[in-house]
Amino acid sequence: MVPSNHHLISFLLSLFFFTTVSQSQPSFRPKALILPVTKDPSSLQYLTQLNQRTPLVPVKLTLDLGGQYLWVDCEKGYLSSSYKPALCGSAQCSLAKTKTCFSECCFSSPKPGSYNNTCGLIADNTVSQTYSLRQLGQDFVSIQSTDGSNPGKIVKVPNFIFTCAATFMLQGLAKGVEGMAGLGWTKISLPAQFSAAFSFRRKFAICLSSGKGAVFFGDGPYNMLPTNIDISKSLIYTPLIFNNVSTASASFAGDTSSDYFIGVNSIKVNGKNVQFNKTLLQFGEYGFGGTKMSTVQPYTVLHASIHKAVVTIFAKELSGVPRVAGVGPFELCYNSTAIGSTPVGPAVPVIDLVLQSSNVYWRIYGANSMVQVKEDVICLGIVDGGENPTTPIVIGGHQVEDNLLQFDLAASKLGFSSSLLFRQTSCANFNYTSTA
Ligand SMILES: *[C@@H]1O[C@H](CO)[C@@H](O)[C@H](O)[C@H]1NC(C)=O
Ligand SMILES: *[C@@H]1O[C@H](CO)[C@@H](O)[C@H](O)[C@H]1NC(C)=O
Ligand SMILES: *[C@@H]1O[C@H](CO)[C@@H](O)[C@H](O)[C@H]1NC(C)=O
Ligand SMILES: *[C@@H]1O[C@H](CO)[C@@H](O)[C@H](O)[C@H]1NC(C)=O
Ligand SMILES: *[C@@H]1O[C@H](CO)[C@@H](O)[C@H](O)[C@H]1NC(C)=O
């Protein structure tokens, strides 16, 4: 009977501690946060919504994985009693590494506050490359917490830093969108601010799909229905590479890149090496080079020479299937009735992005490589980026759908799941249903 008494005592003790701890800590401390994402079928942008201001209003935003921070249109109907501009020399300005202090007022309608003695940043619309130097401010934000399986309580961040941009900057963004949610490698991106506000490890994950998806702030688990399989348990890791020169539409000298780069050393199609000039992948002057991930590019964009090499070898490996005319922006298209299907999409050659060693690779299956453009036409979903792109390989949205990507900023590494379709689940299979 000793063991059970012992258990009873420890049970009572833990009950006691649990009660005291929860009493001395009245405010709820979330383990992780979740931001639901949906794909807009016409713009192919991934959209999310954040509740901001006092009183709270839902603000629709385009998700930008490499974006520097949150920026929203403050010119059209920004009403909030909790908005605070960041004063020059303040902690906010230095965290944001601003290089501009506005003196008198400079813009026609200084909303929501005066520009005098406030610091500014370049707000960057990475879809249309529209940018503008605007006021840094802070306002109230609320977001849903999660335990990794279900949505939980709503939590608040009182002084969330963002840039107050202008209406003209919304050019090229999906209908109803009022700004962009930047998840990039800065001290004021959404992941950085949420980690700081709730003392999370500096980690976040994205799981996108052609329908529903999410951004998770903080650590896993990421339990996907129907079997509640925890995707965080089976990730493959590769180093995240910091590009010390800005790759934004506009920047100041010395600004670093907020984009996430990985080290692709070679590309294989059906196990065959794609021949191209590897020097392109090295980082060079002015931020050139490397492989980055993007959610504002709907499809992977390759340097012209790499694109040509991949298309040539892919066509050769799939030469048994009748080709049909290319459908812009894609060159390589097929009659899909002649291609079989697998749990991971059309039965086409796999494309491997070979990373730090020959046995670490990101394998792209048919569901992520092929795009259905017409009823019986599918195309290889990669786009020719021309002879002189800043970044020779940009992995786009279609290629990351139903793949969970975890960004561990403290350890500078990326964890990737490969296609969740293999595990009979998808990024749409998180329990997004909130009872609140
Ligand atoms: C601008 O701010 C400075 C410092 O806070 C102040 O001295 C000055 O009077 C202000 N100018 C205007 C036009 O408000
Ligand atoms: C989803 O989460 C809600 C809210 O926590 C919960 O009530 C519901 O039972 C969950 N559904 C499933 C299928 O787990
Ligand atoms: C960026 O990196 C390059 C190559 O590693 C180095 O030569 C250069 O000095 C760095 N620039 C800055 C601004 O740190
Ligand atoms: C490879 O690319 C680099 C950088 O663009 C260039 O300087 C070099 O001449 C190229 N090499 C070959 C063999 O084309
Ligand atoms: C695809 O192949 C089927 C069967 O051979 C044919 O009926 C159809 O017209 C083809 N479609 C195109 C776009 O070539």
XYZ file of C-alpha atoms in Angstrom, residues 64-68 124 126 129 183-186 204 240-249 256-262 283 287 289-297 390-391 393-395 407 409:
48
model
C 4.591 37.776 -46.452
C 6.997 35.128 -45.159
C 10.099 37.257 -45.788
C 8.375 40.571 -45.000
C 10.038 42.825 -42.437
C 7.382 47.491 -48.623
C 6.640 42.974 -51.997
C 7.308 46.561 -55.295
C 7.088 37.080 -40.788
C 10.678 37.893 -41.752
C 14.032 37.810 -39.997
C 13.845 41.081 -38.025
C 7.195 29.787 -35.796
C 18.728 28.974 -42.358
C 21.163 31.360 -43.986
C 21.263 35.045 -43.144
C 21.821 37.359 -46.097
C 23.533 40.423 -44.698
C 22.437 42.666 -47.567
C 18.806 43.742 -47.933
C 16.686 42.086 -50.644
C 13.730 44.460 -50.085
C 12.279 46.724 -52.805
C 20.185 43.311 -43.809
C 17.761 40.971 -45.565
C 14.619 39.831 -43.786
C 14.200 36.918 -46.227
C 14.809 33.300 -45.215
C 17.464 31.577 -47.315
C 18.478 27.918 -47.379
C 25.952 35.065 -52.140
C 22.370 40.705 -51.776
C 22.492 34.842 -54.872
C 21.087 32.019 -52.796
C 17.745 30.258 -52.454
C 14.900 31.852 -50.546
C 11.348 30.939 -49.658
C 8.470 33.259 -50.499
C 4.729 33.301 -49.982
C 4.175 36.284 -52.272
C 5.465 34.381 -55.307
C 18.446 39.110 -57.333
C 17.726 35.625 -56.027
C 15.934 30.331 -56.759
C 12.754 31.552 -55.080
C 10.624 28.697 -53.745
C 11.535 28.395 -38.641
C 15.321 31.559 -35.363
